[in-house]
Amino acid sequence: MSGTKIAPAPERTAAAEGPAGTRGTKIAVVLCIVTILLAVLDSNIVSSATVPIVRDLDPVHGVDRIPWLIAAYQLAATAALPLYGKLCDSLGAKKIFIGALATFLAGSALCGMAQSMGELIAARAFQGIGGGGLMSVTMVVLRQLGAAGPKAGEDTKAKGGGSAKTKVGEGAKAKGGDKKGNIGGIIAGAGMALGPWLGGALSDHAGWRWIFYVNLPVGIAVLIAAALVVKLPAHTTRHRIDFLGAGLAAAFSTALLLVTEWGGEDYAWTSPTIVGLAAAAAVALGLFLWRQATAAEPILPLSLFGIRTMRYGFAIQGLVGVAMMGSIVYVMIYLQVVRGIAATSAGLFLVPMAIGMTVVGLVSGRLVAAGWSQKTFVVSGTVSASAALALLTTLDTDTGLWTLRGAMLLMGIGFGQLIGQLIELVQDTAPPSRLGVATTGVRFFQTLGTALGASLFGAVLSRVYAAKGPGGSTSDIARLTGTARAHALDAFVSSADVVFACATGTMVLALILATRLPGTRTKA
């Protein structure tokens, strides 16, 4: 019983330090919500503006480089994520939150000023360094504020000692658990709805550069307010930062992404470049695992993988990242390239997905708080998302648009159950002293999956189109007319269907893993 009384104390201290106590904490929560919304928006806002960007910066080869607009951001975010977790546990979440947001805003300004696809991709990578911390560090801040779920140590009586088993997700029943479900559902849904629509509207009416500039006024206001309002427990324990481990993680991620992006297109799979990169990725992974096993304070402790719930949670989140990239981006490109729909209108096709995510996020959060197992929603979510992606494989040049809307609604129902519940599941299972690395760990795998999805699916689209199309690349479609254009569009749709099929297979694998999540968990 002593463990349940001691652990919440820092949370009460944090609330008391804020201006007007509870009032200050509520303001801090609002700032966190706005920050998460910025993160969700920025991960989707580019998807409906890719065509205007390509038209302006590189009309000849730009379409083939679209995957890098996504992958550069996600790669940088992936490389930085493990380091963010350890920095939170060492220096305190508030300092890292402010630093990540400032870096993200600087990257947004550089993106808006880019004069070529190369400059934009580089700026997106810099933006991703900050963006990598926006979602994960903010979730740590919310958890410490006590608004994102059960306070560390309260989710089970076993937290003070012993190894009592509780139902998976039981921690969410504690005070605050339903709030987290509400926050996650609303933010994810709003971001999915606003991101592509806002990106399309800004690119159509103000210019695509404003999809990046729009971050600045909001972000600067949040930055100033956070510095004044957010109050978290003081960190009295200093940890050594495993910079070598972070560097090895970045090296592995970069080499792996380059293999999937360049292999078979820029270089033959058996070329010295690809073989060398693959070898470098394998060596970097091996060294990273060795470092995590031997470092005094690793950035991603291998002991976390000994917890079955976390092991499967990390893997499922990575597969979700891959599958989402195979849906949102290529649905937007399909609507604009094949159906000739303007960017603003194309973004509206994600509204059904947003509605599904919002409603299901709210409902699942409340049901988990009422005692439902989180595993139920993870399994149900993977089933729904798999069915939606399978439906997308039937798209043709004249598929009814209501079929597409239905698929997006079903996808929202699936991802709405997955995204928030997976993070909660990992947080509820993590030892309190490793909340930061566990939270950023799950984000690391999702971001790595997103980066690999962007690269792999972009390569699949280009290679299938090259085999089935009239010659040239997908960038040439806009200049074709008559029979040649019809042939090119048919080839493009067939290529997109292959992408959706790959995404479906990815989600089926996630479903298999979800069914293996334990029905109980043991104190780590």
mmCIF file of C-alpha atoms in Angstrom, residues 49-406:
data_model
loop_
_atom_site.group_PDB
_atom_site.id
_atom_site.type_symbol
_atom_site.label_atom_id
_atom_site.label_comp_id
_atom_site.label_asym_id
_atom_site.label_seq_id
_atom_site.Cartn_x
_atom_site.Cartn_y
_atom_site.Cartn_z
ATOM 1 C CA ALA A 49 -0.162 19.741 -51.117
ATOM 2 C CA THR A 50 2.301 17.437 -52.871
ATOM 3 C CA VAL A 51 1.031 18.247 -56.365
ATOM 4 C CA PRO A 52 1.363 22.064 -55.975
ATOM 5 C CA ILE A 53 4.796 21.600 -54.388
ATOM 6 C CA VAL A 54 6.003 19.444 -57.270
ATOM 7 C CA ARG A 55 4.528 21.830 -59.831
ATOM 8 C CA ASP A 56 6.382 24.761 -58.277
ATOM 9 C CA LEU A 57 9.741 23.251 -57.335
ATOM 10 C CA ASP A 58 10.369 20.329 -59.708
ATOM 11 C CA PRO A 59 7.709 19.571 -62.342
ATOM 12 C CA VAL A 60 9.979 17.086 -64.151
ATOM 13 C CA HIS A 61 11.136 14.714 -61.417
ATOM 14 C CA GLY A 62 9.243 15.943 -58.369
ATOM 15 C CA VAL A 63 6.630 13.164 -58.154
ATOM 16 C CA ASP A 64 9.384 10.579 -57.809
ATOM 17 C CA ARG A 65 10.784 12.559 -54.861
ATOM 18 C CA ILE A 66 7.480 12.919 -52.990
ATOM 19 C CA PRO A 67 8.301 9.988 -50.680
ATOM 20 C CA TRP A 68 11.307 11.947 -49.433
ATOM 21 C CA LEU A 69 9.094 14.827 -48.292
ATOM 22 C CA ILE A 70 7.576 12.366 -45.846
ATOM 23 C CA ALA A 71 10.565 10.114 -45.258
ATOM 24 C CA ALA A 72 13.041 12.929 -44.485
ATOM 25 C CA TYR A 73 10.794 14.235 -41.709
ATOM 26 C CA GLN A 74 10.079 10.792 -40.333
ATOM 27 C CA LEU A 75 13.701 9.655 -40.562
ATOM 28 C CA ALA A 76 14.954 12.641 -38.570
ATOM 29 C CA ALA A 77 12.143 12.192 -36.053
ATOM 30 C CA THR A 78 12.965 8.498 -35.745
ATOM 31 C CA ALA A 79 16.646 9.159 -35.132
ATOM 32 C CA ALA A 80 15.897 11.758 -32.448
ATOM 33 C CA LEU A 81 13.107 9.933 -30.611
ATOM 34 C CA PRO A 82 15.145 7.582 -28.389
ATOM 35 C CA LEU A 83 17.295 10.498 -27.272
ATOM 36 C CA TYR A 84 14.204 12.533 -26.351
ATOM 37 C CA GLY A 85 13.049 9.812 -23.986
ATOM 38 C CA LYS A 86 16.287 9.700 -22.044
ATOM 39 C CA LEU A 87 16.535 13.509 -22.008
ATOM 40 C CA CYS A 88 13.040 13.685 -20.488
ATOM 41 C CA ASP A 89 13.976 11.235 -17.762
ATOM 42 C CA SER A 90 17.232 13.107 -17.122
ATOM 43 C CA LEU A 91 16.645 16.846 -17.574
ATOM 44 C CA GLY A 92 12.886 17.014 -17.145
ATOM 45 C CA ALA A 93 10.107 16.968 -19.701
ATOM 46 C CA LYS A 94 9.454 20.738 -19.691
ATOM 47 C CA LYS A 95 12.921 21.718 -20.919
ATOM 48 C CA ILE A 96 12.869 19.095 -23.644
ATOM 49 C CA PHE A 97 9.319 20.057 -24.639
ATOM 50 C CA ILE A 98 10.366 23.689 -25.174
ATOM 51 C CA GLY A 99 13.530 22.694 -27.038
ATOM 52 C CA ALA A 100 11.677 20.320 -29.369
ATOM 53 C CA LEU A 101 8.999 22.907 -30.142
ATOM 54 C CA ALA A 102 11.597 25.610 -30.870
ATOM 55 C CA THR A 103 13.455 23.278 -33.252
ATOM 56 C CA PHE A 104 10.211 22.343 -34.985
ATOM 57 C CA LEU A 105 9.304 26.004 -35.527
ATOM 58 C CA ALA A 106 12.743 26.817 -36.949
ATOM 59 C CA GLY A 107 12.368 23.894 -39.349
ATOM 60 C CA SER A 108 8.906 25.105 -40.374
ATOM 61 C CA ALA A 109 10.353 28.500 -41.303
ATOM 62 C CA LEU A 110 13.097 26.860 -43.372
ATOM 63 C CA CYS A 111 10.527 24.685 -45.184
ATOM 64 C CA GLY A 112 8.528 27.759 -46.132
ATOM 65 C CA MET A 113 11.623 29.445 -47.569
ATOM 66 C CA ALA A 114 12.812 26.436 -49.632
ATOM 67 C CA GLN A 115 13.573 27.139 -53.296
ATOM 68 C CA SER A 116 14.064 23.567 -54.535
ATOM 69 C CA MET A 117 12.939 20.048 -53.706
ATOM 70 C CA GLY A 118 16.387 19.370 -52.278
ATOM 71 C CA GLU A 119 16.164 22.352 -49.938
ATOM 72 C CA LEU A 120 12.628 21.437 -48.901
ATOM 73 C CA ILE A 121 13.591 17.839 -48.155
ATOM 74 C CA ALA A 122 16.572 19.017 -46.077
ATOM 75 C CA ALA A 123 14.374 21.494 -44.203
ATOM 76 C CA ARG A 124 11.796 18.775 -43.574
ATOM 77 C CA ALA A 125 14.549 16.683 -42.002
ATOM 78 C CA PHE A 126 15.491 19.557 -39.686
ATOM 79 C CA GLN A 127 11.823 20.082 -38.865
ATOM 80 C CA GLY A 128 11.565 16.380 -38.074
ATOM 81 C CA ILE A 129 14.258 16.630 -35.404
ATOM 82 C CA GLY A 130 11.910 18.867 -33.445
ATOM 83 C CA GLY A 131 8.761 17.116 -34.598
ATOM 84 C CA GLY A 132 10.057 13.840 -33.210
ATOM 85 C CA GLY A 133 9.586 15.221 -29.734
ATOM 86 C CA LEU A 134 6.284 17.026 -30.178
ATOM 87 C CA MET A 135 4.021 14.027 -29.739
ATOM 88 C CA SER A 136 6.112 11.810 -27.472
ATOM 89 C CA VAL A 137 7.450 14.457 -25.074
ATOM 90 C CA THR A 138 4.023 16.097 -24.868
ATOM 91 C CA MET A 139 2.514 12.751 -23.879
ATOM 92 C CA VAL A 140 5.100 12.536 -21.091
ATOM 93 C CA VAL A 141 4.188 16.072 -19.973
ATOM 94 C CA LEU A 142 0.491 15.178 -19.952
ATOM 95 C CA ARG A 143 1.182 12.045 -17.964
ATOM 96 C CA GLN A 144 3.151 14.005 -15.380
ATOM 97 C CA LEU A 145 0.439 16.638 -15.166
ATOM 98 C CA GLY A 146 -1.943 13.832 -14.254
ATOM 99 C CA ALA A 147 -4.349 14.613 -17.101
ATOM 100 C CA ALA A 148 -3.357 11.906 -19.520
ATOM 101 C CA GLY A 149 -4.119 8.838 -17.499
ATOM 102 C CA PRO A 150 -3.462 7.130 -14.196
ATOM 103 C CA LYS A 151 -0.653 8.574 -12.190
ATOM 104 C CA ALA A 152 2.501 6.566 -11.994
ATOM 105 C CA GLY A 153 2.082 4.063 -9.245
ATOM 106 C CA GLU A 154 -1.734 4.326 -9.031
ATOM 107 C CA ASP A 155 -2.711 1.963 -11.813
ATOM 108 C CA THR A 156 -2.309 -1.127 -9.678
ATOM 109 C CA LYS A 157 -1.758 -1.917 -6.051
ATOM 110 C CA ALA A 158 1.233 -4.002 -7.048
ATOM 111 C CA LYS A 159 3.192 -0.857 -7.910
ATOM 112 C CA GLY A 160 4.665 -0.656 -4.482
ATOM 113 C CA GLY A 161 5.896 -4.188 -4.279
ATOM 114 C CA GLY A 162 5.017 -7.694 -5.270
ATOM 115 C CA SER A 163 4.020 -9.035 -8.663
ATOM 116 C CA ALA A 164 0.250 -9.075 -8.669
ATOM 117 C CA LYS A 165 -1.374 -9.467 -12.076
ATOM 118 C CA THR A 166 -4.005 -7.129 -13.408
ATOM 119 C CA LYS A 167 -5.996 -6.997 -16.577
ATOM 120 C CA VAL A 168 -4.316 -5.303 -19.503
ATOM 121 C CA GLY A 169 -5.537 -1.739 -19.533
ATOM 122 C CA GLU A 170 -6.654 -1.771 -15.907
ATOM 123 C CA GLY A 171 -4.431 1.233 -15.303
ATOM 124 C CA ALA A 172 -6.678 3.223 -17.574
ATOM 125 C CA LYS A 173 -9.527 2.710 -15.162
ATOM 126 C CA ALA A 174 -7.781 4.879 -12.630
ATOM 127 C CA LYS A 175 -8.581 8.525 -12.314
ATOM 128 C CA GLY A 176 -7.791 10.333 -15.543
ATOM 129 C CA GLY A 177 -7.862 7.289 -17.809
ATOM 130 C CA ASP A 178 -11.040 8.329 -19.583
ATOM 131 C CA LYS A 179 -9.631 11.822 -20.075
ATOM 132 C CA LYS A 180 -6.738 10.392 -21.997
ATOM 133 C CA GLY A 181 -9.072 8.495 -24.312
ATOM 134 C CA ASN A 182 -11.077 11.669 -24.901
ATOM 135 C CA ILE A 183 -7.982 13.774 -25.569
ATOM 136 C CA GLY A 184 -6.447 11.188 -27.902
ATOM 137 C CA GLY A 185 -9.631 10.660 -29.890
ATOM 138 C CA ILE A 186 -10.436 14.342 -30.315
ATOM 139 C CA ILE A 187 -6.902 15.366 -31.282
ATOM 140 C CA ALA A 188 -6.380 12.496 -33.712
ATOM 141 C CA GLY A 189 -9.738 13.085 -35.348
ATOM 142 C CA ALA A 190 -9.332 16.859 -35.571
ATOM 143 C CA GLY A 191 -5.819 16.494 -36.957
ATOM 144 C CA MET A 192 -6.875 13.994 -39.586
ATOM 145 C CA ALA A 193 -9.735 16.249 -40.657
ATOM 146 C CA LEU A 194 -7.901 19.568 -40.558
ATOM 147 C CA GLY A 195 -4.493 18.467 -41.865
ATOM 148 C CA PRO A 196 -5.179 17.531 -45.488
ATOM 149 C CA TRP A 197 -8.034 20.034 -45.811
ATOM 150 C CA LEU A 198 -5.944 22.865 -44.380
ATOM 151 C CA GLY A 199 -2.985 21.862 -46.533
ATOM 152 C CA GLY A 200 -5.142 21.849 -49.642
ATOM 153 C CA ALA A 201 -6.868 25.127 -48.795
ATOM 154 C CA LEU A 202 -3.614 26.930 -48.050
ATOM 155 C CA SER A 203 -1.852 25.592 -51.143
ATOM 156 C CA ASP A 204 -4.822 26.459 -53.378
ATOM 157 C CA HIS A 205 -5.478 29.959 -52.031
ATOM 158 C CA ALA A 206 -2.355 31.219 -50.241
ATOM 159 C CA GLY A 207 0.410 29.060 -51.682
ATOM 160 C CA TRP A 208 1.884 25.806 -50.417
ATOM 161 C CA ARG A 209 4.541 27.631 -48.359
ATOM 162 C CA TRP A 210 1.839 28.626 -45.896
ATOM 163 C CA ILE A 211 1.313 25.011 -44.860
ATOM 164 C CA PHE A 212 4.614 25.523 -43.009
ATOM 165 C CA TYR A 213 4.341 29.197 -42.089
ATOM 166 C CA VAL A 214 0.997 28.556 -40.366
ATOM 167 C CA ASN A 215 2.883 26.715 -37.614
ATOM 168 C CA LEU A 216 4.807 29.827 -36.578
ATOM 169 C CA PRO A 217 2.256 32.125 -34.884
ATOM 170 C CA VAL A 218 0.540 29.279 -33.052
ATOM 171 C CA GLY A 219 3.776 27.576 -32.098
ATOM 172 C CA ILE A 220 5.454 30.751 -30.839
ATOM 173 C CA ALA A 221 2.429 31.541 -28.665
ATOM 174 C CA VAL A 222 2.508 28.023 -27.201
ATOM 175 C CA LEU A 223 6.262 28.281 -26.658
ATOM 176 C CA ILE A 224 5.986 31.488 -24.621
ATOM 177 C CA ALA A 225 2.968 30.299 -22.653
ATOM 178 C CA ALA A 226 4.567 26.929 -21.892
ATOM 179 C CA ALA A 227 7.666 28.594 -20.495
ATOM 180 C CA LEU A 228 5.475 30.593 -18.113
ATOM 181 C CA VAL A 229 2.707 28.137 -17.228
ATOM 182 C CA VAL A 230 3.871 24.515 -17.399
ATOM 183 C CA LYS A 231 5.052 23.352 -13.971
ATOM 184 C CA LEU A 232 6.341 19.806 -13.527
ATOM 185 C CA PRO A 233 8.059 17.977 -10.651
ATOM 186 C CA ALA A 234 11.691 19.024 -10.225
ATOM 187 C CA HIS A 235 14.261 16.483 -11.392
ATOM 188 C CA THR A 236 16.801 15.781 -8.686
ATOM 189 C CA THR A 237 18.356 12.704 -10.314
ATOM 190 C CA ARG A 238 20.703 13.198 -13.234
ATOM 191 C CA HIS A 239 21.195 10.495 -15.827
ATOM 192 C CA ARG A 240 24.012 9.993 -18.266
ATOM 193 C CA ILE A 241 22.892 10.423 -21.867
ATOM 194 C CA ASP A 242 23.800 7.610 -24.237
ATOM 195 C CA PHE A 243 24.769 9.723 -27.241
ATOM 196 C CA LEU A 244 26.612 6.790 -28.800
ATOM 197 C CA GLY A 245 23.450 4.707 -28.699
ATOM 198 C CA ALA A 246 21.448 7.538 -30.251
ATOM 199 C CA GLY A 247 24.031 7.885 -33.017
ATOM 200 C CA LEU A 248 23.930 4.163 -33.764
ATOM 201 C CA ALA A 249 20.124 4.240 -33.904
ATOM 202 C CA ALA A 250 20.303 7.139 -36.360
ATOM 203 C CA ALA A 251 22.915 5.336 -38.476
ATOM 204 C CA PHE A 252 20.809 2.173 -38.645
ATOM 205 C CA SER A 253 17.631 4.068 -39.555
ATOM 206 C CA THR A 254 19.357 6.134 -42.238
ATOM 207 C CA ALA A 255 21.104 3.193 -43.892
ATOM 208 C CA LEU A 256 17.941 1.072 -43.866
ATOM 209 C CA LEU A 257 15.866 3.863 -45.390
ATOM 210 C CA LEU A 258 18.413 4.492 -48.144
ATOM 211 C CA VAL A 259 18.408 0.791 -49.033
ATOM 212 C CA THR A 260 14.631 0.768 -49.480
ATOM 213 C CA GLU A 261 14.613 4.100 -51.332
ATOM 214 C CA TRP A 262 17.518 3.531 -53.742
ATOM 215 C CA GLY A 263 17.443 -0.246 -54.183
ATOM 216 C CA GLY A 264 16.245 -1.372 -57.609
ATOM 217 C CA GLU A 265 15.705 2.187 -58.855
ATOM 218 C CA ASP A 266 18.742 4.409 -58.495
ATOM 219 C CA TYR A 267 21.014 1.411 -57.961
ATOM 220 C CA ALA A 268 20.697 -2.301 -58.658
ATOM 221 C CA TRP A 269 19.951 -4.429 -55.619
ATOM 222 C CA THR A 270 23.304 -6.172 -56.061
ATOM 223 C CA SER A 271 25.271 -2.956 -56.593
ATOM 224 C CA PRO A 272 28.131 -2.138 -54.197
ATOM 225 C CA THR A 273 26.184 0.898 -52.950
ATOM 226 C CA ILE A 274 23.101 -1.058 -51.864
ATOM 227 C CA VAL A 275 25.071 -4.015 -50.539
ATOM 228 C CA GLY A 276 27.296 -1.622 -48.604
ATOM 229 C CA LEU A 277 24.325 0.241 -47.135
ATOM 230 C CA ALA A 278 22.637 -3.022 -46.152
ATOM 231 C CA ALA A 279 25.831 -4.173 -44.467
ATOM 232 C CA ALA A 280 26.152 -0.812 -42.708
ATOM 233 C CA ALA A 281 22.567 -1.093 -41.456
ATOM 234 C CA ALA A 282 23.218 -4.596 -40.114
ATOM 235 C CA VAL A 283 26.437 -3.532 -38.394
ATOM 236 C CA ALA A 284 24.805 -0.420 -36.909
ATOM 237 C CA LEU A 285 21.898 -2.509 -35.591
ATOM 238 C CA GLY A 286 24.265 -5.028 -34.041
ATOM 239 C CA LEU A 287 26.330 -2.301 -32.402
ATOM 240 C CA PHE A 288 23.174 -0.563 -31.180
ATOM 241 C CA LEU A 289 21.915 -3.749 -29.522
ATOM 242 C CA TRP A 290 25.344 -4.309 -27.960
ATOM 243 C CA ARG A 291 25.406 -0.744 -26.686
ATOM 244 C CA GLN A 292 21.932 -1.019 -25.184
ATOM 245 C CA ALA A 293 22.935 -4.242 -23.441
ATOM 246 C CA THR A 294 26.136 -2.789 -21.969
ATOM 247 C CA ALA A 295 25.454 0.935 -21.445
ATOM 248 C CA ALA A 296 24.915 2.075 -17.872
ATOM 249 C CA GLU A 297 21.834 4.052 -18.920
ATOM 250 C CA PRO A 298 20.700 3.017 -22.428
ATOM 251 C CA ILE A 299 18.299 5.139 -24.460
ATOM 252 C CA LEU A 300 16.108 2.104 -25.231
ATOM 253 C CA PRO A 301 16.681 -0.468 -22.479
ATOM 254 C CA LEU A 302 16.499 -4.011 -23.792
ATOM 255 C CA SER A 303 14.772 -4.967 -20.547
ATOM 256 C CA LEU A 304 11.643 -3.280 -21.912
ATOM 257 C CA PHE A 305 11.485 -5.952 -24.609
ATOM 258 C CA GLY A 306 11.330 -8.556 -21.873
ATOM 259 C CA ILE A 307 7.846 -7.255 -21.045
ATOM 260 C CA ARG A 308 5.546 -9.063 -23.445
ATOM 261 C CA THR A 309 2.966 -6.285 -23.688
ATOM 262 C CA MET A 310 5.617 -3.723 -24.571
ATOM 263 C CA ARG A 311 7.354 -6.026 -27.033
ATOM 264 C CA TYR A 312 4.178 -6.598 -29.008
ATOM 265 C CA GLY A 313 3.056 -2.999 -28.541
ATOM 266 C CA PHE A 314 6.258 -1.686 -30.130
ATOM 267 C CA ALA A 315 5.926 -4.073 -33.081
ATOM 268 C CA ILE A 316 2.244 -3.301 -33.698
ATOM 269 C CA GLN A 317 2.864 0.443 -33.545
ATOM 270 C CA GLY A 318 5.621 0.114 -36.144
ATOM 271 C CA LEU A 319 3.334 -1.815 -38.489
ATOM 272 C CA VAL A 320 0.570 0.765 -37.983
ATOM 273 C CA GLY A 321 3.026 3.466 -39.057
ATOM 274 C CA VAL A 322 3.845 1.573 -42.253
ATOM 275 C CA ALA A 323 0.189 0.941 -43.103
ATOM 276 C CA MET A 324 -0.981 4.513 -42.482
ATOM 277 C CA MET A 325 1.635 5.771 -44.916
ATOM 278 C CA GLY A 326 0.260 3.339 -47.488
ATOM 279 C CA SER A 327 -3.185 4.866 -47.200
ATOM 280 C CA ILE A 328 -3.372 8.599 -46.546
ATOM 281 C CA VAL A 329 -0.640 9.852 -48.898
ATOM 282 C CA TYR A 330 -1.573 7.645 -51.830
ATOM 283 C CA VAL A 331 -5.301 8.228 -51.458
ATOM 284 C CA MET A 332 -4.572 11.959 -51.774
ATOM 285 C CA ILE A 333 -2.354 11.431 -54.829
ATOM 286 C CA TYR A 334 -4.971 9.138 -56.412
ATOM 287 C CA LEU A 335 -7.683 11.774 -56.008
ATOM 288 C CA GLN A 336 -5.572 14.555 -57.501
ATOM 289 C CA VAL A 337 -3.723 12.682 -60.261
ATOM 290 C CA VAL A 338 -6.371 10.167 -61.377
ATOM 291 C CA ARG A 339 -9.643 11.917 -60.539
ATOM 292 C CA GLY A 340 -8.449 15.495 -61.124
ATOM 293 C CA ILE A 341 -9.800 16.731 -57.779
ATOM 294 C CA ALA A 342 -8.332 19.961 -56.375
ATOM 295 C CA ALA A 343 -6.166 19.709 -53.269
ATOM 296 C CA THR A 344 -8.739 21.411 -51.025
ATOM 297 C CA SER A 345 -11.542 19.093 -52.127
ATOM 298 C CA ALA A 346 -9.282 16.044 -51.948
ATOM 299 C CA GLY A 347 -8.556 16.824 -48.310
ATOM 300 C CA LEU A 348 -12.264 16.626 -47.519
ATOM 301 C CA PHE A 349 -12.206 12.921 -48.380
ATOM 302 C CA LEU A 350 -10.357 12.339 -45.124
ATOM 303 C CA VAL A 351 -13.201 13.832 -43.088
ATOM 304 C CA PRO A 352 -14.963 10.418 -42.798
ATOM 305 C CA MET A 353 -11.704 8.995 -41.483
ATOM 306 C CA ALA A 354 -11.479 11.850 -38.983
ATOM 307 C CA ILE A 355 -15.064 11.283 -37.848
ATOM 308 C CA GLY A 356 -14.391 7.592 -37.321
ATOM 309 C CA MET A 357 -11.209 8.289 -35.360
ATOM 310 C CA THR A 358 -12.848 10.946 -33.198
ATOM 311 C CA VAL A 359 -15.977 8.982 -32.286
ATOM 312 C CA VAL A 360 -14.188 5.693 -31.736
ATOM 313 C CA GLY A 361 -11.377 7.390 -29.834
ATOM 314 C CA LEU A 362 -13.903 8.896 -27.424
ATOM 315 C CA VAL A 363 -15.949 5.722 -27.058
ATOM 316 C CA SER A 364 -13.002 3.356 -26.649
ATOM 317 C CA GLY A 365 -11.401 5.648 -24.072
ATOM 318 C CA ARG A 366 -14.559 5.663 -21.960
ATOM 319 C CA LEU A 367 -15.092 1.923 -22.319
ATOM 320 C CA VAL A 368 -11.526 1.196 -21.228
ATOM 321 C CA ALA A 369 -12.058 3.492 -18.231
ATOM 322 C CA ALA A 370 -15.216 1.488 -17.479
ATOM 323 C CA GLY A 371 -13.282 -1.772 -17.398
ATOM 324 C CA TRP A 372 -12.980 -3.016 -20.974
ATOM 325 C CA SER A 373 -9.650 -4.570 -21.960
ATOM 326 C CA GLN A 374 -7.416 -2.479 -24.206
ATOM 327 C CA LYS A 375 -6.536 -5.654 -26.099
ATOM 328 C CA THR A 376 -10.139 -5.825 -27.324
ATOM 329 C CA PHE A 377 -9.798 -2.484 -29.087
ATOM 330 C CA VAL A 378 -6.318 -3.192 -30.452
ATOM 331 C CA VAL A 379 -7.574 -6.403 -32.081
ATOM 332 C CA SER A 380 -10.775 -4.758 -33.316
ATOM 333 C CA GLY A 381 -8.798 -1.810 -34.664
ATOM 334 C CA THR A 382 -6.445 -3.965 -36.702
ATOM 335 C CA VAL A 383 -9.410 -5.884 -38.152
ATOM 336 C CA SER A 384 -11.170 -2.670 -39.216
ATOM 337 C CA ALA A 385 -8.022 -1.103 -40.669
ATOM 338 C CA SER A 386 -7.189 -4.294 -42.584
ATOM 339 C CA ALA A 387 -10.686 -4.395 -44.082
ATOM 340 C CA ALA A 388 -10.484 -0.731 -45.090
ATOM 341 C CA LEU A 389 -7.119 -1.145 -46.801
ATOM 342 C CA ALA A 390 -8.385 -4.260 -48.583
ATOM 343 C CA LEU A 391 -11.295 -2.184 -49.904
ATOM 344 C CA LEU A 392 -8.836 0.393 -51.263
ATOM 345 C CA THR A 393 -7.191 -2.287 -53.405
ATOM 346 C CA THR A 394 -10.355 -2.284 -55.553
ATOM 347 C CA LEU A 395 -9.926 1.356 -56.641
ATOM 348 C CA ASP A 396 -10.091 1.999 -60.375
ATOM 349 C CA THR A 397 -10.178 5.095 -62.565
ATOM 350 C CA ASP A 398 -13.971 5.283 -62.219
ATOM 351 C CA THR A 399 -14.610 3.828 -58.750
ATOM 352 C CA GLY A 400 -17.549 5.480 -57.004
ATOM 353 C CA LEU A 401 -16.285 8.144 -54.633
ATOM 354 C CA TRP A 402 -18.719 7.002 -51.937
ATOM 355 C CA THR A 403 -16.857 3.682 -51.912
ATOM 356 C CA LEU A 404 -13.694 5.605 -51.132
ATOM 357 C CA ARG A 405 -15.437 7.612 -48.407
ATOM 358 C CA GLY A 406 -16.715 4.383 -46.851
#
